[in-house]
PDB file of C-alpha atoms and ligand atoms in Angstrom:
ATOM      1  CA  MET A   1      85.441 171.247  -3.778  1.00  0.00           C
ATOM      2  CA  THR A   2      84.531 174.200  -5.964  1.00  0.00           C
ATOM      3  CA  VAL A   3      81.873 176.496  -4.518  1.00  0.00           C
ATOM      4  CA  ALA A   4      80.503 177.820  -7.826  1.00  0.00           C
ATOM      5  CA  THR A   5      80.426 176.382 -11.339  1.00  0.00           C
ATOM      6  CA  ALA A   6      81.799 178.273 -14.321  1.00  0.00           C
ATOM      7  CA  ASN A   7      79.200 179.615 -16.786  1.00  0.00           C
ATOM      8  CA  HIS A   8      76.458 179.806 -14.122  1.00  0.00           C
ATOM      9  CA  SER A   9      76.021 183.155 -12.409  1.00  0.00           C
ATOM     10  CA  PHE A  10      76.497 182.999  -8.673  1.00  0.00           C
ATOM     11  CA  ASN A  11      76.712 185.239  -5.643  1.00  0.00           C
ATOM     12  CA  ALA A  12      77.729 184.744  -2.040  1.00  0.00           C
ATOM     13  CA  THR A  13      78.811 186.712   1.002  1.00  0.00           C
ATOM     14  CA  LEU A  14      82.431 185.881   1.671  1.00  0.00           C
ATOM     15  CA  GLN A  15      82.067 186.241   5.446  1.00  0.00           C
ATOM     16  CA  ASP A  16      79.581 183.324   5.378  1.00  0.00           C
ATOM     17  CA  LEU A  17      82.136 181.078   3.668  1.00  0.00           C
ATOM     18  CA  ILE A  18      84.960 181.758   6.124  1.00  0.00           C
ATOM     19  CA  GLU A  19      85.937 178.732   8.223  1.00  0.00           C
ATOM     20  CA  TYR A  20      89.178 178.762  10.225  1.00  0.00           C
ATOM     21  CA  PRO A  21      90.976 175.511  10.989  1.00  0.00           C
ATOM     22  CA  ALA A  22      92.376 174.997  14.512  1.00  0.00           C
ATOM     23  CA  GLN A  23      95.789 175.495  12.924  1.00  0.00           C
ATOM     24  CA  GLY A  24      97.144 175.892   9.418  1.00  0.00           C
ATOM     25  CA  ILE A  25      95.192 176.793   6.319  1.00  0.00           C
ATOM     26  CA  ASN A  26      91.721 176.122   5.016  1.00  0.00           C
ATOM     27  CA  SER A  27      91.330 176.983   1.344  1.00  0.00           C
ATOM     28  CA  LYS A  28      88.232 176.765  -0.848  1.00  0.00           C
ATOM     29  CA  VAL A  29      88.102 177.227  -4.584  1.00  0.00           C
ATOM     30  CA  LEU A  30      85.271 179.676  -5.185  1.00  0.00           C
ATOM     31  CA  LEU A  31      85.321 179.448  -8.942  1.00  0.00           C
ATOM     32  CA  LYS A  32      87.580 178.412 -11.733  1.00  0.00           C
ATOM     33  CA  ASP A  33      87.308 178.663 -15.460  1.00  0.00           C
ATOM     34  CA  ASN A  34      89.824 178.170 -18.234  1.00  0.00           C
ATOM     35  CA  ASN A  35      91.729 181.337 -17.418  1.00  0.00           C
ATOM     36  CA  SER A  36      91.275 182.157 -13.749  1.00  0.00           C
ATOM     37  CA  GLN A  37      90.895 180.632 -10.343  1.00  0.00           C
ATOM     38  CA  TYR A  38      89.362 182.383  -7.337  1.00  0.00           C
ATOM     39  CA  SER A  39      89.994 180.903  -3.893  1.00  0.00           C
ATOM     40  CA  LEU A  40      89.187 181.839  -0.329  1.00  0.00           C
ATOM     41  CA  PHE A  41      92.029 181.316   2.136  1.00  0.00           C
ATOM     42  CA  CYS A  42      91.446 181.151   5.891  1.00  0.00           C
ATOM     43  CA  LEU A  43      94.639 181.045   7.970  1.00  0.00           C
ATOM     44  CA  ALA A  44      94.521 180.292  11.687  1.00  0.00           C
ATOM     45  CA  ALA A  45      96.381 182.835  13.839  1.00  0.00           C
ATOM     46  CA  GLY A  46     100.100 182.028  13.897  1.00  0.00           C
ATOM     47  CA  THR A  47     100.165 180.295  10.487  1.00  0.00           C
ATOM     48  CA  GLU A  48     103.102 181.027   8.204  1.00  0.00           C
ATOM     49  CA  ILE A  49     103.458 180.275   4.503  1.00  0.00           C
ATOM     50  CA  ASP A  50     107.165 180.235   3.696  1.00  0.00           C
ATOM     51  CA  GLU A  51     108.584 182.126   0.761  1.00  0.00           C
ATOM     52  CA  HIS A  52     107.587 180.694  -2.604  1.00  0.00           C
ATOM     53  CA  THR A  53     106.703 181.781  -6.125  1.00  0.00           C
ATOM     54  CA  SER A  54     103.797 181.123  -8.457  1.00  0.00           C
ATOM     55  CA  THR A  55     103.922 181.095 -12.244  1.00  0.00           C
ATOM     56  CA  ARG A  56     100.581 182.929 -12.384  1.00  0.00           C
ATOM     57  CA  ASN A  57      99.690 186.559 -11.849  1.00  0.00           C
ATOM     58  CA  ALA A  58      97.700 186.840  -8.627  1.00  0.00           C
ATOM     59  CA  VAL A  59      95.568 189.308  -6.692  1.00  0.00           C
ATOM     60  CA  ILE A  60      95.039 189.127  -2.938  1.00  0.00           C
ATOM     61  CA  THR A  61      92.097 190.960  -1.345  1.00  0.00           C
ATOM     62  CA  VAL A  62      92.015 190.838   2.449  1.00  0.00           C
ATOM     63  CA  ILE A  63      88.580 190.271   3.973  1.00  0.00           C
ATOM     64  CA  GLU A  64      89.254 190.131   7.709  1.00  0.00           C
ATOM     65  CA  GLY A  65      91.986 189.648  10.287  1.00  0.00           C
ATOM     66  CA  LYS A  66      95.565 190.769  10.510  1.00  0.00           C
ATOM     67  CA  GLY A  67      98.792 189.542   8.976  1.00  0.00           C
ATOM     68  CA  ASN A  68     101.808 190.339   6.954  1.00  0.00           C
ATOM     69  CA  LEU A  69     102.904 189.705   3.367  1.00  0.00           C
ATOM     70  CA  ASN A  70     106.504 189.836   2.340  1.00  0.00           C
ATOM     71  CA  LEU A  71     106.431 190.496  -1.397  1.00  0.00           C
ATOM     72  CA  GLU A  72     109.813 190.602  -3.140  1.00  0.00           C
ATOM     73  CA  GLY A  73     111.406 191.686   0.151  1.00  0.00           C
ATOM     74  CA  LYS A  74     108.827 194.407   0.893  1.00  0.00           C
ATOM     75  CA  GLU A  75     106.664 194.087   4.030  1.00  0.00           C
ATOM     76  CA  ILE A  76     102.966 194.764   3.463  1.00  0.00           C
ATOM     77  CA  ALA A  77     100.453 194.812   6.344  1.00  0.00           C
ATOM     78  CA  LEU A  78      97.406 192.669   5.633  1.00  0.00           C
ATOM     79  CA  THR A  79      94.265 194.316   7.007  1.00  0.00           C
ATOM     80  CA  PRO A  80      90.673 194.299   5.726  1.00  0.00           C
ATOM     81  CA  GLY A  81      90.316 195.948   2.327  1.00  0.00           C
ATOM     82  CA  VAL A  82      93.988 195.673   1.345  1.00  0.00           C
ATOM     83  CA  PHE A  83      94.347 194.782  -2.351  1.00  0.00           C
ATOM     84  CA  ILE A  84      97.655 193.464  -3.681  1.00  0.00           C
ATOM     85  CA  PHE A  85      98.765 192.470  -7.159  1.00  0.00           C
ATOM     86  CA  MET A  86     101.564 189.897  -7.176  1.00  0.00           C
ATOM     87  CA  ALA A  87     103.257 189.495 -10.526  1.00  0.00           C
ATOM     88  CA  ALA A  88     103.953 185.915 -11.618  1.00  0.00           C
ATOM     89  CA  ASN A  89     107.280 184.580 -10.283  1.00  0.00           C
ATOM     90  CA  ALA A  90     107.502 187.210  -7.505  1.00  0.00           C
ATOM     91  CA  PRO A  91     108.759 185.574  -4.278  1.00  0.00           C
ATOM     92  CA  HIS A  92     106.287 186.032  -1.426  1.00  0.00           C
ATOM     93  CA  ALA A  93     105.603 184.756   2.100  1.00  0.00           C
ATOM     94  CA  VAL A  94     102.576 185.200   4.377  1.00  0.00           C
ATOM     95  CA  GLN A  95     102.180 185.341   8.147  1.00  0.00           C
ATOM     96  CA  ALA A  96      98.832 185.446   9.980  1.00  0.00           C
ATOM     97  CA  GLN A  97      99.068 187.401  13.244  1.00  0.00           C
ATOM     98  CA  GLU A  98      95.354 186.902  13.900  1.00  0.00           C
ATOM     99  CA  ASN A  99      92.870 184.634  12.107  1.00  0.00           C
ATOM    100  CA  LEU A 100      93.204 185.978   8.592  1.00  0.00           C
ATOM    101  CA  SER A 101      91.100 185.509   5.489  1.00  0.00           C
ATOM    102  CA  PHE A 102      91.647 186.730   1.960  1.00  0.00           C
ATOM    103  CA  THR A 103      90.669 185.882  -1.569  1.00  0.00           C
ATOM    104  CA  LEU A 104      93.338 184.891  -4.059  1.00  0.00           C
ATOM    105  CA  ALA A 105      92.585 185.356  -7.744  1.00  0.00           C
ATOM    106  CA  LEU A 106      95.006 183.616 -10.093  1.00  0.00           C
ATOM    107  CA  SER A 107      94.998 184.829 -13.665  1.00  0.00           C
ATOM    108  CA  GLU A 108      97.524 184.751 -16.483  1.00  0.00           C
ATOM    109  CA  HIS A 109     100.002 181.906 -16.565  1.00  0.00           C
ATOM    110  CA  LEU A 110     103.578 182.945 -17.321  1.00  0.00           C
ATOM    111  CA  PRO A 111     106.567 180.640 -17.752  1.00  0.00           C
ATOM    112  CA  PRO A 112     108.996 180.391 -14.800  1.00  0.00           C
ATOM    113  CA  LYS A 113     111.437 183.282 -14.864  1.00  0.00           C
ATOM    114  CA  GLN A 114     114.471 181.088 -14.973  1.00  0.00           C
ATOM    115  CA  GLY A 115     115.331 177.468 -15.050  1.00  0.00           C
ATOM    116  CA  VAL A 116     118.286 176.273 -13.036  1.00  0.00           C
ATOM    117  CA  SER A 117     121.742 177.531 -13.947  1.00  0.00           C
ATOM    118  CA  GLN A 118     124.473 175.213 -15.216  1.00  0.00           C
ATOM    119  CA  LYS A 119     126.232 175.669 -11.874  1.00  0.00           C
ATOM    120  CA  THR A 120     123.174 174.463  -9.967  1.00  0.00           C
ATOM    121  CA  ILE A 121     122.814 171.515 -12.359  1.00  0.00           C
ATOM    122  CA  ASP A 122     126.478 170.538 -11.850  1.00  0.00           C
ATOM    123  CA  ILE A 123     126.277 170.757  -8.052  1.00  0.00           C
ATOM    124  CA  VAL A 124     122.998 168.844  -7.789  1.00  0.00           C
ATOM    125  CA  LYS A 125     124.289 166.135 -10.135  1.00  0.00           C
ATOM    126  CA  SER A 126     127.487 165.836  -8.130  1.00  0.00           C
ATOM    127  CA  THR A 127     125.416 165.081  -5.016  1.00  0.00           C
ATOM    128  CA  ALA A 128     123.420 162.305  -6.763  1.00  0.00           C
ATOM    129  CA  PRO A 129     125.650 159.442  -5.473  1.00  0.00           C
ATOM    130  CA  VAL A 130     125.325 160.528  -1.833  1.00  0.00           C
ATOM    131  CA  ILE A 131     121.615 161.148  -2.323  1.00  0.00           C
ATOM    132  CA  LYS A 132     121.352 157.582  -3.619  1.00  0.00           C
ATOM    133  CA  GLN A 133     123.412 156.179  -0.754  1.00  0.00           C
ATOM    134  CA  HIS A 134     121.519 158.030   1.973  1.00  0.00           C
ATOM    135  CA  GLY A 135     118.181 158.530   0.178  1.00  0.00           C
ATOM    136  CA  GLN A 136     115.943 156.651   2.553  1.00  0.00           C
ATOM    137  CA  LYS A 137     117.651 158.111   5.590  1.00  0.00           C
ATOM    138  CA  ILE A 138     117.119 161.626   4.212  1.00  0.00           C
ATOM    139  CA  THR A 139     113.445 161.123   3.383  1.00  0.00           C
ATOM    140  CA  THR A 140     112.709 159.335   6.663  1.00  0.00           C
ATOM    141  CA  ARG A 141     114.267 162.308   8.455  1.00  0.00           C
ATOM    142  CA  MET A 142     112.287 164.672   6.237  1.00  0.00           C
ATOM    143  CA  TYR A 143     108.938 163.153   7.237  1.00  0.00           C
ATOM    144  CA  GLU A 144     110.038 163.118  10.877  1.00  0.00           C
ATOM    145  CA  ILE A 145     110.749 166.885  10.732  1.00  0.00           C
ATOM    146  CA  MET A 146     107.558 167.616   8.782  1.00  0.00           C
ATOM    147  CA  PHE A 147     105.179 165.666  11.021  1.00  0.00           C
ATOM    148  CA  ASP A 148     106.812 167.257  14.052  1.00  0.00           C
ATOM    149  CA  THR A 149     106.728 170.865  12.808  1.00  0.00           C
ATOM    150  CA  HIS A 150     103.538 170.652  10.689  1.00  0.00           C
ATOM    151  CA  PRO A 151     101.379 167.945  12.318  1.00  0.00           C
ATOM    152  CA  GLU A 152      98.325 169.141  10.361  1.00  0.00           C
ATOM    153  CA  VAL A 153      99.658 167.482   7.158  1.00  0.00           C
ATOM    154  CA  LYS A 154      99.638 164.009   8.789  1.00  0.00           C
ATOM    155  CA  ALA A 155      95.965 163.531   7.932  1.00  0.00           C
ATOM    156  CA  GLN A 156      96.817 163.445   4.202  1.00  0.00           C
ATOM    157  CA  PHE A 157      99.258 160.559   4.576  1.00  0.00           C
ATOM    158  CA  ASP A 158      98.784 156.838   4.897  1.00  0.00           C
ATOM    159  CA  MET A 159     100.729 156.385   8.130  1.00  0.00           C
ATOM    160  CA  SER A 160     101.253 152.643   7.579  1.00  0.00           C
ATOM    161  CA  ALA A 161     103.234 153.506   4.406  1.00  0.00           C
ATOM    162  CA  GLN A 162     105.378 155.712   6.660  1.00  0.00           C
ATOM    163  CA  ALA A 163     105.881 153.053   9.315  1.00  0.00           C
ATOM    164  CA  ASN A 164     106.924 150.339   6.849  1.00  0.00           C
ATOM    165  CA  GLY A 165     109.155 152.763   4.955  1.00  0.00           C
ATOM    166  CA  THR A 166     107.370 152.514   1.564  1.00  0.00           C
ATOM    167  CA  GLN A 167     106.590 156.209   1.288  1.00  0.00           C
ATOM    168  CA  PRO A 168     110.096 157.395   2.322  1.00  0.00           C
ATOM    169  CA  ALA A 169     111.501 154.895  -0.222  1.00  0.00           C
ATOM    170  CA  LYS A 170     109.272 156.264  -2.996  1.00  0.00           C
ATOM    171  CA  LEU A 171     110.237 159.829  -2.176  1.00  0.00           C
ATOM    172  CA  ALA A 172     113.938 158.863  -2.071  1.00  0.00           C
ATOM    173  CA  THR A 173     113.676 157.320  -5.552  1.00  0.00           C
ATOM    174  CA  ALA A 174     111.939 160.449  -6.852  1.00  0.00           C
ATOM    175  CA  VAL A 175     114.559 162.783  -5.353  1.00  0.00           C
ATOM    176  CA  TYR A 176     117.398 160.676  -6.750  1.00  0.00           C
ATOM    177  CA  SER A 177     115.786 160.526 -10.220  1.00  0.00           C
ATOM    178  CA  TYR A 178     115.455 164.286 -10.123  1.00  0.00           C
ATOM    179  CA  ALA A 179     119.090 164.754  -9.092  1.00  0.00           C
ATOM    180  CA  THR A 180     120.256 162.668 -12.045  1.00  0.00           C
ATOM    181  CA  HIS A 181     117.834 164.142 -14.620  1.00  0.00           C
ATOM    182  CA  ILE A 182     117.696 167.763 -13.499  1.00  0.00           C
ATOM    183  CA  ASP A 183     118.838 168.850 -16.979  1.00  0.00           C
ATOM    184  CA  ASP A 184     116.333 166.586 -18.734  1.00  0.00           C
ATOM    185  CA  LEU A 185     112.972 167.132 -17.039  1.00  0.00           C
ATOM    186  CA  GLU A 186     111.200 165.749 -20.106  1.00  0.00           C
ATOM    187  CA  SER A 187     112.425 162.262 -19.198  1.00  0.00           C
ATOM    188  CA  LEU A 188     110.789 162.600 -15.759  1.00  0.00           C
ATOM    189  CA  LYS A 189     107.348 163.257 -17.235  1.00  0.00           C
ATOM    190  CA  ALA A 190     105.899 159.811 -16.472  1.00  0.00           C
ATOM    191  CA  MET A 191     107.186 159.935 -12.896  1.00  0.00           C
ATOM    192  CA  VAL A 192     105.883 163.474 -12.350  1.00  0.00           C
ATOM    193  CA  ASP A 193     102.534 162.471 -13.784  1.00  0.00           C
ATOM    194  CA  LYS A 194     102.107 159.488 -11.471  1.00  0.00           C
ATOM    195  CA  ILE A 195     103.113 161.449  -8.376  1.00  0.00           C
ATOM    196  CA  ALA A 196     100.971 164.444  -9.367  1.00  0.00           C
ATOM    197  CA  HIS A 197      97.890 162.210  -9.657  1.00  0.00           C
ATOM    198  CA  ARG A 198      98.576 160.784  -6.192  1.00  0.00           C
ATOM    199  CA  HIS A 199      99.024 164.334  -4.875  1.00  0.00           C
ATOM    200  CA  VAL A 200      95.666 165.393  -6.294  1.00  0.00           C
ATOM    201  CA  GLN A 201      94.006 162.314  -4.750  1.00  0.00           C
ATOM    202  CA  THR A 202      95.431 163.320  -1.381  1.00  0.00           C
ATOM    203  CA  HIS A 203      94.546 167.031  -1.866  1.00  0.00           C
ATOM    204  CA  VAL A 204      98.103 168.387  -1.905  1.00  0.00           C
ATOM    205  CA  LEU A 205      98.037 172.175  -2.381  1.00  0.00           C
ATOM    206  CA  PRO A 206     100.598 174.603  -3.862  1.00  0.00           C
ATOM    207  CA  GLU A 207     101.110 176.327  -0.518  1.00  0.00           C
ATOM    208  CA  GLN A 208     102.303 173.040   1.009  1.00  0.00           C
ATOM    209  CA  TYR A 209     105.360 172.877  -1.256  1.00  0.00           C
ATOM    210  CA  PRO A 210     107.440 175.320   0.809  1.00  0.00           C
ATOM    211  CA  ILE A 211     106.790 173.126   3.874  1.00  0.00           C
ATOM    212  CA  VAL A 212     108.111 169.982   2.175  1.00  0.00           C
ATOM    213  CA  GLY A 213     110.968 172.011   0.688  1.00  0.00           C
ATOM    214  CA  GLU A 214     112.057 173.381   4.039  1.00  0.00           C
ATOM    215  CA  CYS A 215     111.890 169.945   5.695  1.00  0.00           C
ATOM    216  CA  LEU A 216     113.669 168.203   2.822  1.00  0.00           C
ATOM    217  CA  LEU A 217     116.503 170.727   2.845  1.00  0.00           C
ATOM    218  CA  GLN A 218     116.870 170.414   6.609  1.00  0.00           C
ATOM    219  CA  ALA A 219     116.923 166.619   6.285  1.00  0.00           C
ATOM    220  CA  ILE A 220     119.617 166.776   3.574  1.00  0.00           C
ATOM    221  CA  LYS A 221     121.634 168.988   5.893  1.00  0.00           C
ATOM    222  CA  ASP A 222     121.139 166.700   8.908  1.00  0.00           C
ATOM    223  CA  VAL A 223     122.091 163.535   7.034  1.00  0.00           C
ATOM    224  CA  LEU A 224     124.923 164.821   4.850  1.00  0.00           C
ATOM    225  CA  GLY A 225     126.528 166.800   7.665  1.00  0.00           C
ATOM    226  CA  GLU A 226     129.715 168.521   6.492  1.00  0.00           C
ATOM    227  CA  ALA A 227     129.127 167.445   2.885  1.00  0.00           C
ATOM    228  CA  ALA A 228     126.092 169.768   2.891  1.00  0.00           C
ATOM    229  CA  THR A 229     128.103 172.908   2.211  1.00  0.00           C
ATOM    230  CA  GLU A 230     126.403 176.254   1.717  1.00  0.00           C
ATOM    231  CA  GLU A 231     126.904 175.859  -2.030  1.00  0.00           C
ATOM    232  CA  VAL A 232     125.233 172.446  -2.036  1.00  0.00           C
ATOM    233  CA  MET A 233     122.313 173.718   0.041  1.00  0.00           C
ATOM    234  CA  THR A 234     121.786 176.773  -2.195  1.00  0.00           C
ATOM    235  CA  ALA A 235     121.822 174.576  -5.298  1.00  0.00           C
ATOM    236  CA  TRP A 236     119.277 172.166  -3.797  1.00  0.00           C
ATOM    237  CA  ALA A 237     117.047 175.046  -2.666  1.00  0.00           C
ATOM    238  CA  LYS A 238     116.908 176.349  -6.251  1.00  0.00           C
ATOM    239  CA  ALA A 239     116.472 172.870  -7.687  1.00  0.00           C
ATOM    240  CA  TYR A 240     113.609 172.090  -5.291  1.00  0.00           C
ATOM    241  CA  GLN A 241     111.852 175.316  -6.256  1.00  0.00           C
ATOM    242  CA  VAL A 242     111.905 174.301  -9.925  1.00  0.00           C
ATOM    243  CA  LEU A 243     110.656 170.785  -9.186  1.00  0.00           C
ATOM    244  CA  ALA A 244     107.898 172.193  -6.968  1.00  0.00           C
ATOM    245  CA  GLU A 245     106.765 174.414  -9.841  1.00  0.00           C
ATOM    246  CA  VAL A 246     106.694 171.433 -12.203  1.00  0.00           C
ATOM    247  CA  PHE A 247     104.416 169.547  -9.769  1.00  0.00           C
ATOM    248  CA  ILE A 248     102.237 172.560  -8.952  1.00  0.00           C
ATOM    249  CA  ASN A 249     101.602 173.247 -12.641  1.00  0.00           C
ATOM    250  CA  ARG A 250     100.844 169.619 -13.465  1.00  0.00           C
ATOM    251  CA  GLU A 251      98.579 169.261 -10.409  1.00  0.00           C
ATOM    252  CA  GLN A 252      96.732 172.405 -11.332  1.00  0.00           C
ATOM    253  CA  GLN A 253      95.914 170.897 -14.747  1.00  0.00           C
ATOM    254  CA  ILE A 254      94.692 167.696 -13.087  1.00  0.00           C
ATOM    255  CA  TYR A 255      92.599 169.599 -10.505  1.00  0.00           C
ATOM    256  CA  GLN A 256      91.012 171.584 -13.330  1.00  0.00           C
ATOM    257  CA  ASN A 257      89.962 168.473 -15.203  1.00  0.00           C
ATOM    258  CA  VAL A 258      88.582 166.558 -12.244  1.00  0.00           C
ATOM    259  CA  SER A 259      86.372 169.166 -10.668  1.00  0.00           C
TER     260      SER A 259
HETATM  261  C1  LIG B   1     108.848 168.217  -5.031  1.00  0.00           C
HETATM  262  C2  LIG B   1     108.252 167.763  -3.951  1.00  0.00           C
HETATM  263  C3  LIG B   1     107.630 166.393  -3.810  1.00  0.00           C
HETATM  264  C4  LIG B   1     108.051 165.179  -4.261  1.00  0.00           C
HETATM  265  C5  LIG B   1     109.302 164.857  -5.059  1.00  0.00           C
HETATM  266  C6  LIG B   1     107.059 164.222  -3.828  1.00  0.00           C
HETATM  267  C7  LIG B   1     107.109 162.858  -4.080  1.00  0.00           C
HETATM  268  C8  LIG B   1     106.119 161.954  -3.809  1.00  0.00           C
HETATM  269  C9  LIG B   1     106.112 160.545  -4.196  1.00  0.00           C
HETATM  270  C10 LIG B   1     107.228 159.841  -4.953  1.00  0.00           C
HETATM  271  C11 LIG B   1     104.950 160.004  -3.759  1.00  0.00           C
HETATM  272  C12 LIG B   1     104.477 158.557  -3.947  1.00  0.00           C
HETATM  273  C13 LIG B   1     103.563 158.474  -5.148  1.00  0.00           C
HETATM  274  C14 LIG B   1     103.026 157.087  -5.425  1.00  0.00           C
HETATM  275  O1  LIG B   1     102.533 156.429  -4.497  1.00  0.00           O
HETATM  276  O2  LIG B   1     103.096 156.677  -6.581  1.00  0.00           O
HETATM  277  C15 LIG B   1     104.220 161.050  -3.071  1.00  0.00           C
HETATM  278  C16 LIG B   1     103.004 160.875  -2.452  1.00  0.00           C
HETATM  279  C17 LIG B   1     102.458 161.804  -1.615  1.00  0.00           C
HETATM  280  N1  LIG B   1     102.902 163.096  -1.395  1.00  0.00           N
HETATM  281 FE1  LIG B   1     104.462 163.976  -2.284  1.00  0.00          FE
HETATM  282  N2  LIG B   1     106.089 164.854  -3.120  1.00  0.00           N
HETATM  283  C18 LIG B   1     106.395 166.194  -3.084  1.00  0.00           C
HETATM  284  C19 LIG B   1     105.672 167.178  -2.465  1.00  0.00           C
HETATM  285  C20 LIG B   1     104.599 166.951  -1.643  1.00  0.00           C
HETATM  286  C21 LIG B   1     103.910 167.965  -0.888  1.00  0.00           C
HETATM  287  C22 LIG B   1     104.216 169.450  -0.910  1.00  0.00           C
HETATM  288  C23 LIG B   1     102.965 167.341  -0.159  1.00  0.00           C
HETATM  289  C24 LIG B   1     102.026 168.007   0.818  1.00  0.00           C
HETATM  290  C25 LIG B   1     101.973 167.724   2.072  1.00  0.00           C
HETATM  291  C26 LIG B   1     103.017 165.930  -0.481  1.00  0.00           C
HETATM  292  C27 LIG B   1     102.183 164.961   0.016  1.00  0.00           C
HETATM  293  C28 LIG B   1     102.080 163.680  -0.483  1.00  0.00           C
HETATM  294  C29 LIG B   1     101.052 162.741  -0.081  1.00  0.00           C
HETATM  295  C30 LIG B   1      99.950 163.018   0.939  1.00  0.00           C
HETATM  296  C31 LIG B   1     101.283 161.561  -0.786  1.00  0.00           C
HETATM  297  C32 LIG B   1     100.512 160.250  -0.656  1.00  0.00           C
HETATM  298  C33 LIG B   1     101.208 159.449   0.426  1.00  0.00           C
HETATM  299  C34 LIG B   1     100.454 158.251   0.919  1.00  0.00           C
HETATM  300  O3  LIG B   1      99.832 157.562   0.123  1.00  0.00           O
HETATM  301  O4  LIG B   1     100.546 158.050   2.132  1.00  0.00           O
HETATM  302  N3  LIG B   1     104.040 165.734  -1.375  1.00  0.00           N
HETATM  303  N4  LIG B   1     104.945 162.227  -3.123  1.00  0.00           N
END
């Protein structure tokens, strides 16, 4: 839902729009036009957004509450009135110590700083056969970890597709396709498009990607055991980040056209 419509003047008092969920994040798009997007984020006390990057320049303005932002390794206290500019591609993570609300203004889109290195490509490709062999086991484990550690995301999923294994199977196919085509993302366009549309239907948000990433990496580690060396895990962490950005960008385009 978008609160205001572009090209029609609008005013509101942010405090009136704040709504905290029992846990996790509530985000509302206040306004978007062709160049910018303004959102209101309300984080329940205790919520953490793991480290991630965005390909857009962004400004955070804290309205109320207390938290912490780690921006490129620097700790910044989030208290009312704090204004922060985050350059595109800067790694950042957020923690809410108390109920915390802030606006996030996304502006210029910049290309990702770096694709994956040849080394990462080689390592990820070398794991493709084991990913194929254990795909469903990995993704089943991934959902198990995610629903356990982040139960609030359950509501977005069709739990019967979990129980009968269809969703873990779809995710396993997607992860395997990515592992084999990591150096040819163009050929994954149709797959990305289909998944991105499903994600938009189920209201998947950019800030949820680190959650899936963390759970997927843990599941790879759990299932592959000793084969999941530090080198393999680092390569997959980088590869996931790139794939997440591909989805986030595509989903943003779809969100912009549908609302
Ligand atoms: C790079 C990461 C991701 C990959 C590879 C991925 C892959 C997929 C695939 C293959 C599907 C099935 C699409 C279809 O039915 O055609 C799907 C659906 C879905 N994904 Fe993702 N996904 C990713 C990230 C996320 C994130 C961050 C969330 C947020 C919680 C999410 C939530 C969902 C939901 C709710 C569905 C619909 C499931 C249902 O119908 O029950 N995914 N995803």
